[in-house]
Short mmCIF file of C-alpha atoms and ligand atoms in Angstrom, two decimals:
data_model
loop_
_atom_site.label_atom_id
_atom_site.label_comp_id
_atom_site.label_asym_id
_atom_site.label_seq_id
_atom_site.Cartn_x
_atom_site.Cartn_y
_atom_site.Cartn_z
CA MET Y 16 -0.04 -0.03 -0.05
CA SER Y 17 3.09 2.21 0.17
CA ASN Y 18 2.87 4.15 -3.08
CA ILE Y 19 -0.84 5.10 -2.87
CA PRO Y 20 -2.33 8.04 -0.81
CA SER Y 21 -3.23 7.27 2.80
CA GLU Y 22 -6.77 5.75 2.95
CA PRO Y 23 -7.41 5.66 6.75
CA GLU Y 24 -10.91 4.16 6.74
CA PHE Y 25 -10.04 1.55 4.21
CA GLU Y 26 -6.77 0.60 6.07
CA GLN Y 27 -8.79 0.40 9.39
CA ALA Y 28 -11.25 -1.98 7.77
CA TYR Y 29 -8.50 -4.08 6.20
CA LYS Y 30 -6.50 -4.34 9.43
CA GLU Y 31 -9.60 -5.25 11.31
CA LEU Y 32 -10.24 -8.19 9.04
CA VAL Y 33 -6.62 -9.29 8.80
CA SER Y 34 -6.06 -9.17 12.61
CA THR Y 35 -8.91 -11.60 13.13
CA LEU Y 36 -7.67 -13.97 10.40
CA GLU Y 37 -4.15 -13.89 11.84
CA ASP Y 38 -5.41 -14.52 15.38
CA SER Y 39 -7.25 -17.65 14.17
CA THR Y 40 -5.94 -21.00 12.82
CA LEU Y 41 -7.10 -20.10 9.30
CA PHE Y 42 -3.71 -19.39 7.71
CA GLN Y 43 -2.07 -22.35 9.52
CA LYS Y 44 -4.70 -24.66 8.02
CA ASN Y 45 -4.69 -22.87 4.62
CA PRO Y 46 -1.41 -21.03 3.91
CA GLU Y 47 -2.51 -20.23 0.32
CA TYR Y 48 -5.17 -17.99 1.72
CA ARG Y 49 -2.44 -15.35 2.22
CA THR Y 50 -2.30 -15.12 -1.53
CA ALA Y 51 -6.00 -14.80 -1.73
CA LEU Y 52 -5.93 -11.95 0.81
CA LYS Y 53 -3.60 -9.96 -1.45
CA VAL Y 54 -5.97 -10.34 -4.40
CA VAL Y 55 -9.31 -9.88 -2.56
CA SER Y 56 -8.21 -6.61 -0.89
CA ILE Y 57 -7.76 -4.77 -4.27
CA PRO Y 58 -11.06 -3.63 -5.93
CA GLU Y 59 -11.76 -5.26 -9.35
CA ARG Y 60 -12.59 -1.69 -10.67
CA ILE Y 61 -13.10 1.88 -9.52
CA ILE Y 62 -15.05 4.38 -11.59
CA GLN Y 63 -14.63 8.08 -10.72
CA PHE Y 64 -16.52 10.80 -12.58
CA ARG Y 65 -17.63 14.44 -12.25
CA VAL Y 66 -21.26 15.28 -11.81
CA VAL Y 67 -22.32 18.71 -13.19
CA TRP Y 68 -25.76 19.99 -12.36
CA GLU Y 69 -27.61 23.30 -12.00
CA ASP Y 70 -28.97 24.64 -8.75
CA ASP Y 71 -32.27 26.53 -8.32
CA ALA Y 72 -30.54 29.83 -8.74
CA GLY Y 73 -29.22 28.78 -12.20
CA ASN Y 74 -25.69 28.37 -10.93
CA LEU Y 75 -23.48 25.50 -12.19
CA GLN Y 76 -22.49 23.02 -9.40
CA VAL Y 77 -19.98 20.26 -9.64
CA ASN Y 78 -19.37 17.19 -7.42
CA ARG Y 79 -17.28 14.09 -7.42
CA GLY Y 80 -19.03 10.76 -8.13
CA TYR Y 81 -17.66 7.25 -7.57
CA ARG Y 82 -18.49 3.62 -7.82
CA VAL Y 83 -16.09 1.03 -6.37
CA GLN Y 84 -16.90 -2.39 -7.95
CA PHE Y 85 -15.00 -4.39 -5.35
CA ASN Y 86 -15.79 -8.04 -5.97
CA SER Y 87 -18.08 -9.97 -8.36
CA ALA Y 88 -17.17 -13.57 -7.55
CA LEU Y 89 -20.49 -14.35 -5.85
CA GLY Y 90 -22.76 -12.25 -8.05
CA PRO Y 91 -23.33 -8.76 -9.57
CA TYR Y 92 -21.68 -5.93 -7.52
CA LYS Y 93 -24.08 -4.95 -4.81
CA GLY Y 94 -23.96 -2.12 -2.27
CA GLY Y 95 -25.35 1.30 -1.58
CA LEU Y 96 -24.82 4.81 -2.76
CA ARG Y 97 -23.90 7.48 -0.16
CA PHE Y 98 -24.45 11.14 -0.72
CA HIS Y 99 -22.60 13.06 1.97
CA PRO Y 100 -19.97 15.76 2.00
CA SER Y 101 -17.44 13.43 3.67
CA VAL Y 102 -17.52 10.83 0.83
CA ASN Y 103 -14.07 10.00 -0.60
CA LEU Y 104 -12.38 7.02 -2.03
CA SER Y 105 -11.05 5.74 1.28
CA ILE Y 106 -14.59 5.68 2.79
CA LEU Y 107 -16.08 3.96 -0.31
CA LYS Y 108 -13.25 1.42 -0.51
CA PHE Y 109 -13.77 0.56 3.15
CA LEU Y 110 -17.53 0.26 2.59
CA GLY Y 111 -17.15 -1.91 -0.61
CA PHE Y 112 -14.61 -4.19 1.19
CA GLU Y 113 -16.94 -4.73 4.11
CA GLN Y 114 -19.85 -5.13 1.74
CA THR Y 115 -18.06 -8.03 -0.13
CA PHE Y 116 -17.94 -10.15 2.98
CA LYS Y 117 -21.21 -9.06 4.38
CA ASN Y 118 -23.03 -10.01 1.21
CA ALA Y 119 -21.27 -13.45 1.38
CA LEU Y 120 -22.77 -13.89 4.86
CA THR Y 121 -26.31 -13.38 3.52
CA GLY Y 122 -26.01 -16.72 1.56
CA LEU Y 123 -27.33 -14.93 -1.57
CA ASN Y 124 -25.54 -14.48 -4.87
CA MET Y 125 -24.28 -10.95 -4.54
CA GLY Y 126 -20.85 -9.47 -5.02
CA GLY Y 127 -19.73 -6.34 -3.29
CA GLY Y 128 -19.56 -2.62 -4.26
CA LYS Y 129 -20.17 0.85 -2.98
CA GLY Y 130 -20.58 4.29 -4.46
CA GLY Y 131 -21.74 7.76 -3.99
CA ALA Y 132 -20.85 11.47 -4.23
CA ASP Y 133 -19.60 14.24 -1.93
CA PHE Y 134 -22.93 15.95 -2.57
CA ASP Y 135 -24.68 17.33 0.55
CA PRO Y 136 -28.49 16.76 0.21
CA LYS Y 137 -29.11 18.97 3.30
CA GLY Y 138 -30.78 22.19 2.45
CA LYS Y 139 -31.35 21.23 -1.19
CA SER Y 140 -34.83 21.63 -2.83
CA ASP Y 141 -36.65 18.71 -4.29
CA SER Y 142 -35.81 19.89 -7.74
CA GLU Y 143 -32.11 20.17 -6.92
CA ILE Y 144 -32.08 16.64 -5.55
CA ARG Y 145 -33.86 15.50 -8.79
CA LYS Y 146 -31.34 17.28 -10.95
CA PHE Y 147 -28.37 16.00 -9.07
CA CYS Y 148 -29.65 12.38 -9.18
CA SER Y 149 -30.31 12.59 -12.93
CA ALA Y 150 -26.81 14.09 -13.57
CA PHE Y 151 -25.27 11.38 -11.28
CA MET Y 152 -26.98 8.53 -13.15
CA GLU Y 153 -26.19 10.09 -16.54
CA ARG Y 154 -22.53 9.27 -15.81
CA LEU Y 155 -23.04 6.04 -13.81
CA CYS Y 156 -25.65 4.25 -16.06
CA GLN Y 157 -23.13 2.85 -18.53
CA HIS Y 158 -21.33 0.91 -15.77
CA ILE Y 159 -24.24 -0.77 -13.97
CA GLY Y 160 -27.15 -3.19 -14.83
CA ALA Y 161 -29.33 -5.93 -13.39
CA ASP Y 162 -26.68 -8.50 -13.96
CA THR Y 163 -23.65 -6.27 -13.58
CA ASP Y 164 -23.96 -3.95 -10.65
CA VAL Y 165 -27.03 -3.17 -8.61
CA PRO Y 166 -26.72 -0.08 -6.33
CA ALA Y 167 -29.12 0.77 -3.41
CA GLY Y 168 -29.45 3.56 -0.90
CA ASP Y 169 -27.18 4.54 2.08
CA ILE Y 170 -26.65 7.74 4.05
CA GLY Y 171 -28.33 10.57 2.19
CA VAL Y 172 -29.99 8.27 -0.30
CA GLY Y 173 -33.49 7.03 0.45
CA GLY Y 174 -36.58 6.08 -1.56
CA ARG Y 175 -36.89 9.47 -3.23
CA GLU Y 176 -33.34 9.52 -4.49
CA VAL Y 177 -33.55 5.85 -5.61
CA GLY Y 178 -36.69 6.86 -7.63
CA TYR Y 179 -35.04 9.79 -9.40
CA MET Y 180 -31.98 7.71 -10.27
CA PHE Y 181 -34.08 4.71 -11.50
CA GLY Y 182 -36.18 7.02 -13.66
CA ALA Y 183 -32.97 8.54 -15.09
CA TYR Y 184 -31.58 5.13 -15.83
CA ARG Y 185 -34.82 3.97 -17.51
CA ARG Y 186 -34.89 6.99 -19.78
CA LEU Y 187 -31.28 6.96 -20.67
CA ARG Y 188 -31.02 3.18 -21.39
CA ASN Y 189 -34.56 2.60 -22.59
CA GLN Y 190 -34.72 -0.35 -20.17
CA TRP Y 191 -36.89 -1.18 -17.22
CA GLU Y 192 -34.86 -3.53 -15.14
CA GLY Y 193 -33.98 -4.17 -11.50
CA VAL Y 194 -30.85 -2.02 -11.61
CA LEU Y 195 -31.43 -0.42 -8.23
CA THR Y 196 -32.93 -1.78 -4.99
CA GLY Y 197 -34.97 0.15 -2.45
CA LYS Y 198 -37.46 1.00 -5.27
CA GLY Y 199 -41.05 2.15 -4.65
CA LEU Y 200 -43.50 -0.64 -3.95
CA ASP Y 201 -45.61 0.10 -7.07
CA TRP Y 202 -42.58 -0.21 -9.38
CA GLY Y 203 -40.50 -3.16 -8.42
CA GLY Y 204 -39.67 -2.55 -4.79
CA SER Y 205 -39.85 -5.22 -2.11
CA LEU Y 206 -42.05 -5.13 1.00
CA ILE Y 207 -39.90 -4.87 4.19
CA ARG Y 208 -36.86 -3.35 2.24
CA PRO Y 209 -37.04 -0.07 4.09
CA GLU Y 210 -37.41 -1.82 7.47
CA ALA Y 211 -34.87 -4.61 6.67
CA THR Y 212 -31.68 -3.35 8.11
CA GLY Y 213 -33.13 -2.20 11.43
CA PHE Y 214 -35.41 -5.30 11.76
CA GLY Y 215 -32.57 -7.64 10.72
CA LEU Y 216 -30.30 -6.02 13.31
CA VAL Y 217 -32.79 -6.78 16.10
CA TYR Y 218 -33.46 -10.31 14.82
CA TYR Y 219 -29.68 -10.90 14.95
CA VAL Y 220 -29.45 -9.61 18.55
CA GLU Y 221 -32.38 -11.96 19.51
CA GLU Y 222 -30.18 -14.85 18.36
CA MET Y 223 -27.33 -13.54 20.51
CA MET Y 224 -29.62 -13.30 23.55
CA LYS Y 225 -30.98 -16.84 23.02
CA TYR Y 226 -27.49 -18.36 22.72
CA ALA Y 227 -26.18 -16.50 25.79
CA GLY Y 228 -29.20 -17.49 27.78
CA LYS Y 229 -30.23 -13.81 28.44
CA GLY Y 230 -33.97 -14.07 27.45
CA SER Y 231 -35.42 -11.82 24.89
CA PHE Y 232 -35.87 -8.08 24.18
CA ALA Y 233 -38.88 -7.98 26.53
CA GLY Y 234 -38.09 -5.64 29.43
CA LYS Y 235 -34.60 -4.67 28.15
CA ARG Y 236 -33.32 -1.08 27.92
CA VAL Y 237 -31.89 -0.23 24.52
CA SER Y 238 -29.70 2.70 23.49
CA ILE Y 239 -29.64 3.53 19.80
CA SER Y 240 -27.64 6.23 18.02
CA GLY Y 241 -28.71 7.82 14.74
CA SER Y 242 -32.27 8.66 13.82
CA GLY Y 243 -32.26 7.69 10.11
CA ASN Y 244 -33.53 4.64 8.32
CA VAL Y 245 -31.66 1.97 10.25
CA ALA Y 246 -32.12 3.66 13.73
CA GLN Y 247 -35.94 4.20 13.22
CA TYR Y 248 -36.78 0.63 12.25
CA ALA Y 249 -34.48 -0.84 14.87
CA ALA Y 250 -36.25 1.26 17.47
CA LEU Y 251 -39.65 0.28 16.17
CA LYS Y 252 -38.83 -3.48 16.31
CA CYS Y 253 -37.28 -3.27 19.82
CA ILE Y 254 -40.45 -1.52 21.06
CA GLU Y 255 -42.70 -4.14 19.33
CA LEU Y 256 -40.70 -6.85 21.14
CA GLY Y 257 -41.29 -5.25 24.52
CA ALA Y 258 -38.01 -3.29 24.97
CA THR Y 259 -37.66 0.39 25.92
CA VAL Y 260 -35.68 2.62 23.62
CA VAL Y 261 -33.96 5.34 25.64
CA SER Y 262 -31.75 7.27 23.16
CA LEU Y 263 -31.56 8.49 19.53
CA SER Y 264 -29.15 10.97 18.00
CA ASP Y 265 -28.17 12.78 14.81
CA SER Y 266 -25.11 14.64 13.63
CA GLN Y 267 -26.00 17.59 15.84
CA GLY Y 268 -26.63 15.95 19.11
CA CYS Y 269 -28.50 13.21 21.12
CA LEU Y 270 -31.75 12.84 22.93
CA ILE Y 271 -31.67 10.83 26.17
CA ALA Y 272 -34.67 9.52 28.13
CA GLU Y 273 -34.65 10.41 31.78
CA GLY Y 274 -36.45 8.55 34.55
CA ASP Y 275 -39.25 6.43 33.18
CA ALA Y 276 -39.37 8.27 29.74
CA HIS Y 277 -38.89 6.36 26.56
CA PHE Y 278 -39.65 6.70 22.82
CA THR Y 279 -43.06 5.58 21.60
CA PRO Y 280 -43.80 4.34 18.06
CA GLU Y 281 -45.70 7.57 17.39
CA GLN Y 282 -42.66 9.59 18.34
CA ILE Y 283 -40.38 7.56 16.15
CA GLU Y 284 -42.85 8.16 13.21
CA GLU Y 285 -42.72 11.86 13.90
CA ILE Y 286 -38.90 11.80 13.88
CA ALA Y 287 -39.06 9.91 10.56
CA THR Y 288 -41.00 12.90 9.16
CA VAL Y 289 -38.49 15.33 10.67
CA LYS Y 290 -35.58 13.38 9.15
CA LEU Y 291 -37.36 13.09 5.74
CA ALA Y 292 -37.41 16.90 5.69
CA ARG Y 293 -33.66 16.78 6.54
CA LYS Y 294 -34.16 18.74 9.75
CA PRO Y 295 -32.31 18.20 13.04
CA LEU Y 296 -33.71 16.32 16.03
CA THR Y 297 -34.37 19.63 17.72
CA ALA Y 298 -37.34 20.03 15.37
CA PHE Y 299 -39.01 16.94 17.05
CA SER Y 300 -42.00 18.27 18.92
CA GLY Y 301 -41.68 15.77 21.75
CA LYS Y 302 -38.08 16.67 22.68
CA SER Y 303 -39.07 18.35 26.02
CA SER Y 304 -39.60 14.87 27.50
CA PHE Y 305 -35.95 14.02 26.79
CA LYS Y 306 -32.55 15.58 27.68
CA TYR Y 307 -30.94 16.99 24.54
CA ILE Y 308 -27.13 17.14 24.56
CA GLU Y 309 -25.74 19.12 21.69
CA GLY Y 310 -22.73 17.71 19.84
CA ALA Y 311 -22.81 14.37 21.78
CA ARG Y 312 -23.34 10.76 21.10
CA PRO Y 313 -25.44 8.78 23.58
CA TRP Y 314 -23.04 6.18 24.95
CA VAL Y 315 -21.48 8.01 27.95
CA HIS Y 316 -24.79 9.77 28.80
CA VAL Y 317 -27.36 7.03 28.57
CA GLY Y 318 -26.65 5.25 31.88
CA LYS Y 319 -27.54 1.58 32.40
CA VAL Y 320 -28.81 -0.15 29.25
CA ASP Y 321 -28.77 -3.86 28.31
CA VAL Y 322 -28.29 -3.33 24.57
CA ALA Y 323 -26.42 -0.76 22.55
CA LEU Y 324 -27.08 -0.40 18.85
CA PRO Y 325 -24.84 2.16 16.96
CA CYS Y 326 -26.90 3.07 13.87
CA ALA Y 327 -25.54 6.42 12.63
CA THR Y 328 -22.10 6.20 10.95
CA GLN Y 329 -18.60 4.82 11.04
CA ASN Y 330 -16.38 5.20 14.14
CA GLU Y 331 -19.20 6.39 16.38
CA VAL Y 332 -18.14 4.40 19.41
CA SER Y 333 -14.68 5.27 20.80
CA LYS Y 334 -12.59 3.34 23.40
CA GLU Y 335 -13.78 5.61 26.21
CA GLU Y 336 -17.45 5.25 25.15
CA ALA Y 337 -16.97 1.49 24.84
CA GLN Y 338 -15.60 1.43 28.39
CA ALA Y 339 -18.52 3.54 29.60
CA LEU Y 340 -20.99 0.96 28.16
CA VAL Y 341 -19.01 -1.84 29.72
CA ASP Y 342 -19.04 -0.08 33.10
CA ASN Y 343 -22.81 0.47 32.88
CA GLY Y 344 -23.39 -3.27 32.46
CA THR Y 345 -24.29 -3.39 28.78
CA LEU Y 346 -24.53 -7.05 27.61
CA PHE Y 347 -25.02 -6.75 23.83
CA ILE Y 348 -23.44 -4.37 21.28
CA ALA Y 349 -24.39 -4.86 17.68
CA GLU Y 350 -23.62 -2.49 14.84
CA GLY Y 351 -26.41 -1.18 12.59
CA SER Y 352 -23.89 1.21 11.11
CA ASN Y 353 -20.92 -0.01 9.06
CA MET Y 354 -17.77 0.01 11.13
CA GLY Y 355 -19.67 1.80 13.95
CA CYS Y 356 -16.96 0.94 16.47
CA THR Y 357 -13.31 2.02 16.33
CA GLN Y 358 -10.80 -0.79 16.55
CA ASP Y 359 -10.00 0.33 20.17
CA ALA Y 360 -13.65 0.03 21.08
CA ILE Y 361 -13.80 -3.49 19.59
CA ASP Y 362 -10.72 -4.42 21.66
CA VAL Y 363 -12.53 -3.25 24.81
CA PHE Y 364 -15.67 -5.34 24.00
CA GLU Y 365 -13.64 -8.36 22.81
CA GLY Y 366 -11.53 -8.19 26.07
CA VAL Y 367 -14.66 -8.23 28.23
CA ARG Y 368 -16.24 -11.05 26.09
CA LYS Y 369 -13.57 -13.44 27.38
CA THR Y 370 -14.88 -12.84 30.91
CA LYS Y 371 -16.92 -15.86 31.75
CA GLY Y 372 -20.25 -15.42 33.55
CA SER Y 373 -23.00 -12.90 33.59
CA GLY Y 374 -20.75 -9.89 33.08
CA SER Y 375 -19.61 -10.98 29.62
CA ILE Y 376 -20.35 -8.66 26.85
CA TRP Y 377 -21.07 -9.77 23.25
CA TYR Y 378 -20.19 -7.64 20.24
CA ALA Y 379 -21.59 -8.21 16.76
CA PRO Y 380 -19.78 -6.56 13.78
CA GLY Y 381 -21.93 -4.66 11.25
CA LYS Y 382 -20.99 -6.97 8.37
CA ALA Y 383 -23.02 -9.67 10.12
CA SER Y 384 -25.58 -7.78 12.29
CA ASN Y 385 -26.67 -5.27 9.56
CA CYS Y 386 -26.67 -7.63 6.58
CA GLY Y 387 -30.51 -7.67 6.59
CA GLY Y 388 -30.76 -4.62 4.43
CA VAL Y 389 -28.71 -5.95 1.54
CA ALA Y 390 -30.27 -9.39 2.06
CA VAL Y 391 -33.78 -7.99 1.33
CA SER Y 392 -32.19 -6.10 -1.59
CA GLY Y 393 -31.17 -9.52 -2.84
CA LEU Y 394 -34.65 -10.72 -2.40
CA GLU Y 395 -35.88 -7.64 -4.27
CA MET Y 396 -33.58 -8.65 -7.19
CA ALA Y 397 -35.06 -12.23 -7.10
CA GLN Y 398 -38.56 -10.85 -7.22
CA ASN Y 399 -37.67 -8.49 -10.13
CA SER Y 400 -36.26 -11.38 -12.05
CA GLN Y 401 -39.42 -13.37 -11.57
CA ARG Y 402 -41.58 -10.28 -12.14
CA LEU Y 403 -43.47 -11.26 -8.95
CA SER Y 404 -43.92 -9.59 -5.53
CA TRP Y 405 -43.91 -11.60 -2.33
CA THR Y 406 -46.03 -10.78 0.67
CA ARG Y 407 -44.78 -8.93 3.73
CA GLU Y 408 -44.89 -12.20 5.77
CA GLU Y 409 -42.92 -14.05 3.21
CA VAL Y 410 -40.15 -11.55 3.01
CA ASP Y 411 -40.03 -11.05 6.87
CA GLU Y 412 -39.69 -14.78 7.35
CA LYS Y 413 -36.87 -15.03 4.76
CA LEU Y 414 -35.10 -12.05 6.54
CA LYS Y 415 -35.42 -13.76 9.90
CA GLN Y 416 -33.99 -16.92 8.48
CA ILE Y 417 -31.13 -15.08 6.75
CA MET Y 418 -30.24 -13.32 10.05
CA ARG Y 419 -30.33 -16.68 11.94
CA ASN Y 420 -27.99 -18.21 9.34
CA ALA Y 421 -25.57 -15.19 9.51
CA PHE Y 422 -25.42 -15.59 13.27
CA ASP Y 423 -25.03 -19.45 13.12
CA ASN Y 424 -22.35 -19.17 10.43
CA GLY Y 425 -20.29 -16.68 12.48
CA LEU Y 426 -20.75 -18.62 15.67
CA LYS Y 427 -19.74 -22.04 14.20
CA THR Y 428 -16.86 -20.59 12.24
CA ALA Y 429 -15.56 -18.91 15.42
CA ILE Y 430 -15.76 -22.23 17.25
CA GLU Y 431 -13.92 -24.03 14.37
CA TYR Y 432 -11.06 -21.50 13.89
CA VAL Y 433 -10.66 -19.63 17.13
CA GLN Y 434 -9.37 -21.14 20.36
CA SER Y 435 -11.34 -20.09 23.32
CA ALA Y 436 -11.45 -20.95 26.94
CA GLU Y 437 -14.36 -23.06 28.34
CA GLY Y 438 -17.42 -20.95 29.01
CA GLU Y 439 -16.16 -18.10 26.79
CA LEU Y 440 -18.65 -16.71 24.32
CA PRO Y 441 -17.35 -17.24 20.69
CA SER Y 442 -16.01 -14.18 18.87
CA LEU Y 443 -18.65 -13.20 16.39
CA VAL Y 444 -16.22 -10.67 14.82
CA ALA Y 445 -13.59 -13.32 14.11
CA GLY Y 446 -16.17 -15.96 13.05
CA SER Y 447 -18.03 -13.60 10.67
CA ASN Y 448 -14.84 -12.27 9.12
CA ILE Y 449 -13.47 -15.72 8.52
CA ALA Y 450 -16.82 -17.15 7.20
CA GLY Y 451 -17.23 -14.22 4.70
CA PHE Y 452 -13.65 -14.32 3.65
CA VAL Y 453 -13.51 -18.06 3.04
CA LYS Y 454 -16.77 -18.01 1.02
CA VAL Y 455 -15.55 -15.22 -1.34
CA VAL Y 456 -11.99 -16.49 -1.81
CA CYS Y 457 -13.20 -20.05 -2.54
CA ALA Y 458 -15.48 -18.75 -5.31
CA MET Y 459 -12.54 -16.63 -6.52
CA LYS Y 460 -10.23 -19.60 -6.76
CA ASP Y 461 -12.84 -21.73 -8.55
CA GLN Y 462 -13.09 -18.95 -11.11
CA GLY Y 463 -9.40 -18.48 -11.53
CA ASP Y 464 -9.06 -15.06 -9.87
CA TRP Y 465 -6.11 -16.38 -7.93
CA TRP Y 466 -4.29 -19.77 -7.72
CA GLY Y 467 -1.74 -21.39 -5.62
CA THR Y 468 -0.52 -24.74 -4.23
CA GLY Y 469 -1.64 -26.28 -1.05
CA ALA Y 470 -4.60 -28.10 0.33
CA PRO Y 471 -7.82 -27.95 -1.81
CA VAL Y 472 -9.64 -24.81 -0.65
CA ASN Y 473 -13.23 -26.08 -0.98
CA GLY Y 474 -14.42 -27.64 2.15
CA ALA Y 475 -11.51 -26.09 4.18
P1 LIG P 28 -29.58 7.83 7.15
O1 LIG P 28 -29.01 8.89 6.26
O2 LIG P 28 -31.06 7.51 6.99
O3 LIG P 28 -29.29 8.29 8.67
C1 LIG P 28 -28.09 8.48 9.14
C2 LIG P 28 -28.14 8.97 10.57
O4 LIG P 28 -26.85 9.11 11.06
C3 LIG P 28 -28.77 10.34 10.74
O5 LIG P 28 -29.42 10.44 12.03
C4 LIG P 28 -27.56 11.22 10.68
O6 LIG P 28 -27.81 12.57 11.26
C5 LIG P 28 -26.56 10.41 11.45
N1 LIG P 28 -25.24 10.79 11.05
C6 LIG P 28 -24.70 10.74 9.71
N2 LIG P 28 -23.41 11.20 9.71
C7 LIG P 28 -23.13 11.39 11.01
C8 LIG P 28 -21.98 11.78 11.69
N3 LIG P 28 -20.81 12.02 11.03
N4 LIG P 28 -21.98 11.96 13.07
C9 LIG P 28 -23.11 11.69 13.74
N5 LIG P 28 -24.29 11.29 13.17
C10 LIG P 28 -24.25 11.16 11.86
O7 LIG P 28 -28.73 6.57 6.90
P2 LIG P 28 -28.99 5.07 7.30
O8 LIG P 28 -29.78 4.92 8.47
O9 LIG P 28 -29.43 4.38 6.02
O10 LIG P 28 -27.48 4.48 7.54
C11 LIG P 28 -26.90 4.46 8.94
C12 LIG P 28 -25.71 3.59 8.91
O11 LIG P 28 -26.14 2.22 8.60
C13 LIG P 28 -24.53 3.92 7.96
O12 LIG P 28 -23.39 3.45 8.52
C14 LIG P 28 -25.01 2.97 6.81
O13 LIG P 28 -23.78 2.66 5.98
C15 LIG P 28 -25.38 1.76 7.55
N6 LIG P 28 -26.19 0.82 6.81
C16 LIG P 28 -27.36 1.23 6.22
C17 LIG P 28 -28.05 0.28 5.52
C18 LIG P 28 -29.46 0.63 4.95
O14 LIG P 28 -30.11 -0.34 4.45
N7 LIG P 28 -29.84 1.85 4.94
C19 LIG P 28 -27.68 -1.17 5.39
C20 LIG P 28 -26.45 -1.46 6.10
C21 LIG P 28 -25.73 -0.52 6.84
P3 LIG P 28 -28.28 13.77 10.39
O15 LIG P 28 -29.81 13.43 10.12
O16 LIG P 28 -28.06 14.93 11.23
O17 LIG P 28 -27.51 13.78 9.21
#
């Protein structure tokens, strides 16, 4: 990596994966996987382009657009588009890398990719959003397709933006095809897709609770960060399952419940409307029942909680915040966001996990616990191919099964490859990383993307 510019987020994601592979018996059992690691960590293709559009005042505006087509061994490139001023190649490479292994954990035929632009949707009119989405798709459309690369939403890209981009693609290519997921229900979208990441996260944590013998969500206190798509549906599912949600946040600050206060489904719905209008949490009419802390994340302020679900953005739990959660007796941490925890925070959680007994903490990495969103995107692609729509119940049941499989796969792989003391909870971060990695690199070897001597890779 020496002759390329520093890519801090990508290097962090790469090191996180490699450290868990190194700490396991994977390379001892399969030394040729070191060759595979070199190949799999370089994207197959990166597309960079300029996006020129006109604002409402008639001024020319220009942004940087990207698509990182990371890996297509398991299926068409698949992963979201992010519109946020912080977007750069390092962030998109980290997201595409994570996405590749996450998609493998869903068990569906999807490769990994990620894209976006450094465009800030905040404060833009509907017509400016439409013009930007059309201009973005004008440049991207020649590189994607239902069997090539199927983007979806991410931060700053919701149903409205997907609609504008889908329409632009259809007009430019004269083709109606499942080229994007997260579409409107009347034109090819899947039921449960908007809910899928948040719901899937909660289904995953239910599996953790069952395995650890800690009951269910009923009666548990849950701290959530973020107030966007993932946070909203995670909160609604927690409440439906009998838990109380005691925090939410956005990029400006956090709301913390005091005393017996907690968020109701009606309040979450109002917050969804506030966020759709791209307003801050301070515009929420019920905020006086909560303590608002400007510029803060919830973790050190929320007090005793059983479950913490980071659902805003990368690196949103630091070492100190992780320690505060541990000190307050949190039992389960699961990422709704991608790379929600810093490596130092993961080290804190993984250290405490090795404590036997009721004080153990169990951490789930986003590539496993938030794979429900892309999983239902995969189900949307399947429905589009069949020109059929499945019922809400069918999709929800499939989502539950995919989350159970992702959990079981990570758990069993950790037991197989990572030595642990008796009574210790298996490392879901190591197990999920290894399971995703092995699946992708086996497919790549079968397809001649890399080769080497050593034991046969299949069935390793
Ligand atoms: P949204 O844009 O709907 O919401 C993002 C939330 O995070 C908002 O509350 C936003 O605050 C907050 N936020 C964004 N940037 C920052 C920041 N730098 N510091 C503090 N808060 C911030 O996005 P999603 O809910 O879709 O995505 C949230 C996370 O989940 C991301 O990491 C995404 O990659 C991941 N994810 C999403 C999936 C999906 O299906 N949507 C699938 C898998 C993972 P504000 O409103 O003030 O901007």
